[in-house]
Tab-separated table of C-alpha atoms in Angstrom:
chain	number	residue	atom	x	y	z
R	1	UNK	CA	-39.689	-3.692	-40.451
R	2	UNK	CA	-40.772	-5.456	-37.270
R	3	UNK	CA	-42.017	-3.270	-34.388
R	4	UNK	CA	-39.674	-2.803	-31.445
R	5	UNK	CA	-40.907	-4.862	-28.501
R	6	UNK	CA	-42.100	-2.843	-25.516
R	7	UNK	CA	-39.784	-2.674	-22.551
R	8	UNK	CA	-40.995	-4.299	-19.334
R	9	UNK	CA	-39.969	-4.566	-15.702
R	10	UNK	CA	-37.132	-2.312	-14.586
R	11	UNK	CA	-36.128	-1.605	-18.207
R	12	UNK	CA	-39.465	0.171	-18.762
R	13	UNK	CA	-38.683	2.617	-15.934
R	14	UNK	CA	-34.914	3.015	-16.483
R	15	UNK	CA	-33.474	5.812	-18.548
R	16	UNK	CA	-31.688	4.923	-21.789
R	17	UNK	CA	-28.386	5.931	-20.133
R	18	UNK	CA	-28.985	3.543	-17.239
R	19	UNK	CA	-30.009	0.691	-19.527
R	20	UNK	CA	-26.726	1.328	-21.359
R	21	UNK	CA	-24.785	1.218	-18.085
R	22	UNK	CA	-26.432	-2.095	-17.233
R	23	UNK	CA	-25.682	-3.521	-20.669
R	24	UNK	CA	-21.983	-2.574	-20.231
R	25	UNK	CA	-21.689	-4.197	-16.770
R	26	UNK	CA	-19.124	-6.781	-17.870
R	27	UNK	CA	-17.008	-4.053	-19.446
R	28	UNK	CA	-17.135	-2.026	-16.182
R	29	UNK	CA	-16.002	-5.088	-14.178
R	30	UNK	CA	-13.069	-5.741	-16.520
R	31	UNK	CA	-11.909	-2.117	-16.509
R	32	UNK	CA	-12.386	-1.606	-12.772
R	33	UNK	CA	-10.466	-4.750	-11.827
R	34	UNK	CA	-7.648	-3.840	-14.213
R	35	UNK	CA	-7.435	-0.326	-12.746
R	36	UNK	CA	-7.598	-1.605	-9.157
R	37	UNK	CA	-4.605	-3.854	-9.841
R	38	UNK	CA	-2.579	-1.188	-11.638
R	39	UNK	CA	-3.246	2.012	-9.614
R	40	UNK	CA	-2.546	2.647	-5.937
R	41	UNK	CA	-5.474	2.300	-3.563
R	42	UNK	CA	-6.830	2.866	-0.074
R	43	UNK	CA	-7.758	-0.059	2.136
R	44	UNK	CA	-7.157	-3.810	1.957
R	45	UNK	CA	-8.441	-5.118	-1.379
R	46	UNK	CA	-6.903	-8.563	-0.906
R	47	UNK	CA	-9.251	-9.507	1.960
R	48	UNK	CA	-12.517	-8.862	0.060
R	49	UNK	CA	-12.716	-12.291	-1.601
R	50	UNK	CA	-16.010	-13.014	-3.343
R	51	UNK	CA	-17.060	-9.370	-3.063
R	52	UNK	CA	-14.744	-8.414	-5.916
R	53	UNK	CA	-15.115	-11.665	-7.926
R	54	UNK	CA	-17.061	-10.805	-11.096
R	55	UNK	CA	-18.716	-14.259	-11.317
R	56	UNK	CA	-19.652	-14.669	-7.631
R	57	UNK	CA	-23.466	-14.415	-8.055
R	58	UNK	CA	-25.462	-17.290	-6.606
R	59	UNK	CA	-29.106	-18.326	-7.003
R	60	UNK	CA	-31.724	-17.076	-4.549
R	61	UNK	CA	-30.902	-13.376	-4.692
R	62	UNK	CA	-33.849	-11.869	-2.768
R	63	UNK	CA	-32.619	-10.607	0.641
R	64	UNK	CA	-34.910	-10.683	3.649
R	65	UNK	CA	-36.175	-7.299	4.928
R	66	UNK	CA	-34.315	-5.945	7.919
R	67	UNK	CA	-31.314	-4.053	9.178
R	68	UNK	CA	-27.958	-4.561	7.430
R	69	UNK	CA	-24.376	-3.482	7.826
R	70	UNK	CA	-22.989	-2.266	4.521
R	71	UNK	CA	-19.680	-0.998	3.198
R	72	UNK	CA	-18.788	0.592	-0.076
R	73	UNK	CA	-15.841	-0.416	-2.243
R	74	UNK	CA	-15.002	1.809	-5.182
R	75	UNK	CA	-13.042	0.100	-7.950
R	76	UNK	CA	-11.292	1.938	-10.787
R	77	UNK	CA	-11.016	5.606	-11.460
R	78	UNK	CA	-12.833	7.921	-13.832
R	79	UNK	CA	-9.763	10.183	-13.872
R	80	UNK	CA	-7.524	7.391	-15.201
R	81	UNK	CA	-7.064	7.898	-18.945
R	82	UNK	CA	-5.092	5.845	-21.429
R	83	UNK	CA	-1.373	6.422	-20.913
R	84	UNK	CA	-1.808	8.461	-17.745
R	85	UNK	CA	-1.828	7.129	-14.221
R	86	UNK	CA	-4.373	9.183	-12.250
R	87	UNK	CA	-6.662	8.692	-9.280
R	88	UNK	CA	-6.966	5.799	-6.869
R	89	UNK	CA	-7.523	2.314	-8.266
R	90	UNK	CA	-9.701	1.358	-5.339
R	91	UNK	CA	-11.080	2.625	-2.034
R	92	UNK	CA	-12.409	0.308	0.683
R	93	UNK	CA	-14.646	2.126	3.174
R	94	UNK	CA	-15.763	1.124	6.654
R	95	UNK	CA	-19.190	-0.164	7.675
R	96	UNK	CA	-22.394	1.872	7.652
R	97	UNK	CA	-26.057	1.188	8.396
R	98	UNK	CA	-28.437	0.060	5.619
R	99	UNK	CA	-31.922	-1.368	5.430
R	100	UNK	CA	-33.974	-3.569	3.139
R	101	UNK	CA	-37.723	-2.875	3.474
R	102	UNK	CA	-40.852	-4.429	2.041
R	103	UNK	CA	-43.003	-1.702	0.540
R	104	UNK	CA	-46.244	-1.784	-1.416
R	105	UNK	CA	-44.291	-1.887	-4.700
R	106	UNK	CA	-41.645	-4.468	-3.614
R	107	UNK	CA	-38.321	-4.467	-1.837
R	108	UNK	CA	-36.444	-1.203	-1.237
R	109	UNK	CA	-32.789	-0.661	-0.332
R	110	UNK	CA	-31.618	2.364	1.711
R	111	UNK	CA	-28.133	3.272	2.878
R	112	UNK	CA	-28.907	5.151	6.106
R	113	UNK	CA	-25.529	6.618	7.107
R	114	UNK	CA	-22.481	8.064	5.339
R	115	UNK	CA	-21.940	10.999	2.994
R	116	UNK	CA	-23.190	9.146	-0.096
R	117	UNK	CA	-26.492	7.361	0.507
R	118	UNK	CA	-28.106	5.565	-2.376
R	119	UNK	CA	-31.621	4.186	-2.056
R	120	UNK	CA	-34.127	2.719	-4.435
R	121	UNK	CA	-36.590	0.027	-5.490
R	122	UNK	CA	-35.357	-3.511	-6.224
R	123	UNK	CA	-36.886	-5.142	-9.314
R	124	UNK	CA	-36.771	-8.884	-10.033
R	125	UNK	CA	-34.482	-9.670	-12.989
R	126	UNK	CA	-33.615	-13.386	-12.750
R	127	UNK	CA	-32.731	-15.949	-10.094
R	128	UNK	CA	-29.286	-14.451	-9.553
R	129	UNK	CA	-29.978	-10.755	-9.948
R	130	UNK	CA	-32.277	-7.939	-8.969
R	131	UNK	CA	-31.899	-4.420	-10.404
R	132	UNK	CA	-32.171	-1.308	-8.221
R	133	UNK	CA	-33.382	1.949	-9.676
R	134	UNK	CA	-32.889	4.772	-7.207
R	135	UNK	CA	-31.113	7.988	-6.427
R	136	UNK	CA	-28.243	9.331	-4.324
R	137	UNK	CA	-28.571	11.574	-1.267
R	138	UNK	CA	-25.430	13.501	-0.375
R	139	UNK	CA	-24.046	15.087	2.785
R	140	UNK	CA	-26.708	16.337	5.177
R	141	UNK	CA	-29.639	15.955	2.815
R	142	UNK	CA	-32.589	14.374	4.590
R	143	UNK	CA	-34.556	13.274	1.561
R	144	UNK	CA	-33.710	11.503	-1.669
R	145	UNK	CA	-35.126	12.468	-5.007
R	146	UNK	CA	-37.172	9.767	-6.792
R	147	UNK	CA	-35.474	7.953	-9.640
R	148	UNK	CA	-35.712	9.903	-12.875
R	149	UNK	CA	-35.982	13.335	-11.221
R	150	UNK	CA	-32.241	14.251	-11.642
R	151	UNK	CA	-30.002	12.290	-14.036
R	152	UNK	CA	-26.848	13.207	-12.045
R	153	UNK	CA	-28.311	11.621	-8.904
R	154	UNK	CA	-29.942	8.551	-10.531
R	155	UNK	CA	-28.472	5.178	-9.574
R	156	UNK	CA	-28.769	1.824	-11.359
R	157	UNK	CA	-27.311	-1.151	-9.465
R	158	UNK	CA	-27.413	-4.904	-9.730
R	159	UNK	CA	-28.074	-6.858	-6.514
R	160	UNK	CA	-26.444	-10.302	-6.259
R	161	UNK	CA	-26.188	-12.834	-3.415
R	162	UNK	CA	-22.521	-13.819	-2.949
R	163	UNK	CA	-22.696	-15.917	0.205
R	164	UNK	CA	-24.988	-17.567	2.684
R	165	UNK	CA	-26.012	-14.230	4.235
R	166	UNK	CA	-24.033	-11.847	2.067
R	167	UNK	CA	-25.116	-9.669	-0.902
R	168	UNK	CA	-23.604	-6.958	-3.049
R	169	UNK	CA	-25.010	-4.034	-5.017
R	170	UNK	CA	-22.949	-3.431	-8.131
R	171	UNK	CA	-23.140	-0.003	-9.786
R	172	UNK	CA	-21.460	0.102	-13.205
R	173	UNK	CA	-20.172	3.458	-14.449
R	174	UNK	CA	-21.407	5.542	-11.456
R	175	UNK	CA	-21.903	9.275	-11.855
R	176	UNK	CA	-18.635	10.175	-10.123
R	177	UNK	CA	-15.215	8.956	-9.004
R	178	UNK	CA	-14.956	5.250	-9.832
R	179	UNK	CA	-15.619	2.768	-12.642
R	180	UNK	CA	-17.601	0.325	-10.495
R	181	UNK	CA	-19.088	0.778	-7.014
R	182	UNK	CA	-19.857	-2.199	-4.766
R	183	UNK	CA	-21.946	-2.103	-1.619
R	184	UNK	CA	-21.532	-5.232	0.496
R	185	UNK	CA	-24.568	-6.171	2.637
R	186	UNK	CA	-24.663	-8.465	5.627
R	187	UNK	CA	-27.438	-8.692	8.232
R	188	UNK	CA	-26.839	-6.427	11.235
R	189	UNK	CA	-27.613	-9.136	13.742
């Protein structure tokens, strides 16, 4: 029996559950888009264009450090079960403040405002994707736990460039509410 190759990059630091979420990204997209078309929603899904196009990723993913405007779109519902219509199929939120920073270990993303604030380190994956491993701060919390400290707060997301100065973070199978979370990022200035 051949030895199992050692994991490297973000996979070496990600939990088995998060590696599994990543490996099921296409399945999350399919289910989330189906649910968003079938179930009622909140906000205008029709105006989001490339943001909700599964194959919108472009080369040159790495965003420049700086201030960003970001908004969250939640697609699908974890309360929707086969044969039962439950939950919202999508929710489009307004704009919040986010930041991309260069740190000693690479780029970091932080959502600065709002009641759900993910943040984490961005790892190179390929020319069209980076992977973020981070955690979620909630409500009035002023600090975020490091990735791996609390499985129910851990976040794995895929960063993709979807326009000239437009990116998205895609979180498959998030811990609560939806099937797929998207955070759209555009420079603040």
